[in-house]
Amino acid sequence: MNPRDGTLAIQRCRDCGTLLAPLIAACSGCHGGDLESVPSSGIGSIVSSKVMHRELDGPQDNPASRTIAIVALDDGPWVYSWIAGHIPTHSGQPARDEFQPSAMDERLPLFLVQSDQGP
């Protein structure tokens, strides 16, 4: 992620060209370690998701929930991410997501579920 310019960066192996998730240290294709950061389209589909609940600081606070997911980027790699928006539960219809720059200082990118799902 590059919060300064609002792009999602992924890794590309300079030896074999395999595209990899951010924060990967070695290529899963050729096991090489010569990786470069390249921009991603920031578009993908949710593979799996889980709503996580946590208690806030004070007893008067309501529990907060966030959705963590694995997003298969159209570029190829899968990334762990936070999800904003309602995830459709229709069987066989993947949720399409778009990377959203976030002010949060997180290691995981934030994706927004696109609402214009077709039938």
PDB file of C-alpha atoms in Angstrom:
ATOM      1  CA  MET A   1       0.000   0.000   0.000  1.00  0.00           C
ATOM      2  CA  ASN A   2       1.130   3.492  -0.635  1.00  0.00           C
ATOM      3  CA  PRO A   3      -1.064   5.757   1.495  1.00  0.00           C
ATOM      4  CA  ARG A   4       0.573   8.851   0.033  1.00  0.00           C
ATOM      5  CA  ASP A   5      -0.776   8.330  -3.467  1.00  0.00           C
ATOM      6  CA  GLY A   6      -3.742   6.061  -2.708  1.00  0.00           C
ATOM      7  CA  THR A   7      -2.521   2.986  -4.585  1.00  0.00           C
ATOM      8  CA  LEU A   8      -2.281  -0.639  -3.594  1.00  0.00           C
ATOM      9  CA  ALA A   9       1.154  -2.069  -4.316  1.00  0.00           C
ATOM     10  CA  ILE A  10       1.878  -5.753  -4.874  1.00  0.00           C
ATOM     11  CA  GLN A  11       5.166  -7.559  -5.495  1.00  0.00           C
ATOM     12  CA  ARG A  12       6.548  -8.844  -8.797  1.00  0.00           C
ATOM     13  CA  CYS A  13       9.426 -11.296  -9.040  1.00  0.00           C
ATOM     14  CA  ARG A  14      12.148  -9.827 -11.234  1.00  0.00           C
ATOM     15  CA  ASP A  15      13.351 -13.333 -12.108  1.00  0.00           C
ATOM     16  CA  CYS A  16      10.121 -14.983 -13.335  1.00  0.00           C
ATOM     17  CA  GLY A  17       7.485 -12.207 -13.364  1.00  0.00           C
ATOM     18  CA  THR A  18       5.133 -13.849 -10.862  1.00  0.00           C
ATOM     19  CA  LEU A  19       2.830 -11.350  -9.133  1.00  0.00           C
ATOM     20  CA  LEU A  20       2.697 -11.746  -5.367  1.00  0.00           C
ATOM     21  CA  ALA A  21       0.871 -10.274  -2.382  1.00  0.00           C
ATOM     22  CA  PRO A  22       2.396  -7.328  -0.519  1.00  0.00           C
ATOM     23  CA  LEU A  23       4.882  -8.139   2.256  1.00  0.00           C
ATOM     24  CA  ILE A  24       6.049 -11.399   0.610  1.00  0.00           C
ATOM     25  CA  ALA A  25       9.755 -12.069   1.039  1.00  0.00           C
ATOM     26  CA  ALA A  26      10.315 -14.730  -1.644  1.00  0.00           C
ATOM     27  CA  CYS A  27       8.677 -15.776  -4.903  1.00  0.00           C
ATOM     28  CA  SER A  28       6.332 -18.762  -4.677  1.00  0.00           C
ATOM     29  CA  GLY A  29       7.050 -19.568  -8.356  1.00  0.00           C
ATOM     30  CA  CYS A  30      10.842 -19.700  -8.540  1.00  0.00           C
ATOM     31  CA  HIS A  31      11.758 -19.104  -4.862  1.00  0.00           C
ATOM     32  CA  GLY A  32      13.793 -16.067  -5.863  1.00  0.00           C
ATOM     33  CA  GLY A  33      14.151 -13.105  -3.565  1.00  0.00           C
ATOM     34  CA  ASP A  34      14.547 -10.310  -6.113  1.00  0.00           C
ATOM     35  CA  LEU A  35      11.126  -8.666  -5.806  1.00  0.00           C
ATOM     36  CA  GLU A  36       9.940  -5.227  -6.827  1.00  0.00           C
ATOM     37  CA  SER A  37       6.890  -3.257  -5.802  1.00  0.00           C
ATOM     38  CA  VAL A  38       4.372  -2.619  -8.614  1.00  0.00           C
ATOM     39  CA  PRO A  39       0.934  -0.979  -8.614  1.00  0.00           C
ATOM     40  CA  SER A  40      -2.148  -3.201  -8.498  1.00  0.00           C
ATOM     41  CA  SER A  41      -5.479  -2.537 -10.180  1.00  0.00           C
ATOM     42  CA  GLY A  42      -6.964  -2.639  -6.675  1.00  0.00           C
ATOM     43  CA  ILE A  43      -9.969  -4.643  -7.923  1.00  0.00           C
ATOM     44  CA  GLY A  44     -10.826  -8.164  -6.857  1.00  0.00           C
ATOM     45  CA  SER A  45     -13.331 -10.631  -5.432  1.00  0.00           C
ATOM     46  CA  ILE A  46     -13.828 -11.856  -1.885  1.00  0.00           C
ATOM     47  CA  VAL A  47     -12.722 -15.460  -1.474  1.00  0.00           C
ATOM     48  CA  SER A  48     -13.507 -15.758   2.230  1.00  0.00           C
ATOM     49  CA  SER A  49     -14.589 -13.411   5.012  1.00  0.00           C
ATOM     50  CA  LYS A  50     -15.204 -13.360   8.748  1.00  0.00           C
ATOM     51  CA  VAL A  51     -16.853 -10.739  10.935  1.00  0.00           C
ATOM     52  CA  MET A  52     -14.673 -10.040  13.965  1.00  0.00           C
ATOM     53  CA  HIS A  53     -16.233  -8.607  17.120  1.00  0.00           C
ATOM     54  CA  ARG A  54     -14.319  -6.822  19.847  1.00  0.00           C
ATOM     55  CA  GLU A  55     -15.237  -4.870  22.936  1.00  0.00           C
ATOM     56  CA  LEU A  56     -14.442  -1.182  23.005  1.00  0.00           C
ATOM     57  CA  ASP A  57     -12.710   0.546  25.926  1.00  0.00           C
ATOM     58  CA  GLY A  58     -15.600   1.582  28.156  1.00  0.00           C
ATOM     59  CA  PRO A  59     -18.471  -0.475  29.603  1.00  0.00           C
ATOM     60  CA  GLN A  60     -20.986   1.892  27.956  1.00  0.00           C
ATOM     61  CA  ASP A  61     -19.522   1.226  24.526  1.00  0.00           C
ATOM     62  CA  ASN A  62     -21.133  -1.248  22.167  1.00  0.00           C
ATOM     63  CA  PRO A  63     -19.031  -4.015  20.661  1.00  0.00           C
ATOM     64  CA  ALA A  64     -17.329  -2.993  17.443  1.00  0.00           C
ATOM     65  CA  SER A  65     -17.244  -5.319  14.478  1.00  0.00           C
ATOM     66  CA  ARG A  66     -15.059  -5.367  11.417  1.00  0.00           C
ATOM     67  CA  THR A  67     -14.928  -7.757   8.507  1.00  0.00           C
ATOM     68  CA  ILE A  68     -11.622  -9.327   7.576  1.00  0.00           C
ATOM     69  CA  ALA A  69     -11.374 -11.100   4.246  1.00  0.00           C
ATOM     70  CA  ILE A  70      -9.169 -12.694   1.663  1.00  0.00           C
ATOM     71  CA  VAL A  71      -9.516 -10.838  -1.650  1.00  0.00           C
ATOM     72  CA  ALA A  72      -8.395 -12.431  -4.918  1.00  0.00           C
ATOM     73  CA  LEU A  73      -7.059  -9.488  -6.886  1.00  0.00           C
ATOM     74  CA  ASP A  74      -7.748  -9.404 -10.613  1.00  0.00           C
ATOM     75  CA  ASP A  75      -3.951  -9.045 -10.901  1.00  0.00           C
ATOM     76  CA  GLY A  76      -3.532 -12.577  -9.497  1.00  0.00           C
ATOM     77  CA  PRO A  77      -2.379 -12.523  -5.874  1.00  0.00           C
ATOM     78  CA  TRP A  78      -4.667 -12.986  -2.895  1.00  0.00           C
ATOM     79  CA  VAL A  79      -4.440 -10.436  -0.070  1.00  0.00           C
ATOM     80  CA  TYR A  80      -5.761 -10.268   3.461  1.00  0.00           C
ATOM     81  CA  SER A  81      -7.853  -7.129   3.886  1.00  0.00           C
ATOM     82  CA  TRP A  82     -10.493  -5.248   5.833  1.00  0.00           C
ATOM     83  CA  ILE A  83     -13.860  -4.902   4.104  1.00  0.00           C
ATOM     84  CA  ALA A  84     -16.217  -1.908   4.193  1.00  0.00           C
ATOM     85  CA  GLY A  85     -19.787  -2.388   3.031  1.00  0.00           C
ATOM     86  CA  HIS A  86     -22.294  -5.219   2.945  1.00  0.00           C
ATOM     87  CA  ILE A  87     -21.027  -8.506   1.556  1.00  0.00           C
ATOM     88  CA  PRO A  88     -23.744 -10.210  -0.530  1.00  0.00           C
ATOM     89  CA  THR A  89     -24.592 -13.737   0.528  1.00  0.00           C
ATOM     90  CA  HIS A  90     -25.831 -14.897  -2.906  1.00  0.00           C
ATOM     91  CA  SER A  91     -24.442 -18.289  -3.706  1.00  0.00           C
ATOM     92  CA  GLY A  92     -22.135 -18.277  -6.698  1.00  0.00           C
ATOM     93  CA  GLN A  93     -21.928 -14.489  -6.960  1.00  0.00           C
ATOM     94  CA  PRO A  94     -18.568 -13.128  -5.839  1.00  0.00           C
ATOM     95  CA  ALA A  95     -18.418  -9.774  -4.104  1.00  0.00           C
ATOM     96  CA  ARG A  96     -16.421  -7.346  -6.235  1.00  0.00           C
ATOM     97  CA  ASP A  97     -14.194  -5.060  -4.243  1.00  0.00           C
ATOM     98  CA  GLU A  98     -12.117  -1.970  -4.845  1.00  0.00           C
ATOM     99  CA  PHE A  99      -9.128  -0.794  -2.818  1.00  0.00           C
ATOM    100  CA  GLN A 100      -9.833   2.336  -0.786  1.00  0.00           C
ATOM    101  CA  PRO A 101      -7.048   4.537   0.554  1.00  0.00           C
ATOM    102  CA  SER A 102      -7.464   4.747   4.299  1.00  0.00           C
ATOM    103  CA  ALA A 103      -6.149   7.036   6.997  1.00  0.00           C
ATOM    104  CA  MET A 104      -5.845   4.028   9.286  1.00  0.00           C
ATOM    105  CA  ASP A 105      -2.285   2.981   9.969  1.00  0.00           C
ATOM    106  CA  GLU A 106      -2.928  -0.676   9.170  1.00  0.00           C
ATOM    107  CA  ARG A 107      -0.901  -3.425   7.609  1.00  0.00           C
ATOM    108  CA  LEU A 108      -4.002  -4.669   5.802  1.00  0.00           C
ATOM    109  CA  PRO A 109      -5.583  -2.726   2.935  1.00  0.00           C
ATOM    110  CA  LEU A 110      -9.209  -1.611   3.054  1.00  0.00           C
ATOM    111  CA  PHE A 111     -11.560  -2.696   0.250  1.00  0.00           C
ATOM    112  CA  LEU A 112     -15.039  -1.319  -0.415  1.00  0.00           C
ATOM    113  CA  VAL A 113     -17.680  -3.739  -1.660  1.00  0.00           C
ATOM    114  CA  GLN A 114     -18.999  -2.427  -4.958  1.00  0.00           C
ATOM    115  CA  SER A 115     -22.784  -2.073  -4.833  1.00  0.00           C
ATOM    116  CA  ASP A 116     -23.487  -2.351  -8.552  1.00  0.00           C
ATOM    117  CA  GLN A 117     -23.670  -6.142  -8.635  1.00  0.00           C
ATOM    118  CA  GLY A 118     -25.434  -7.603 -11.642  1.00  0.00           C
ATOM    119  CA  PRO A 119     -27.945 -10.471 -11.473  1.00  0.00           C
TER     120      PRO A 119
END
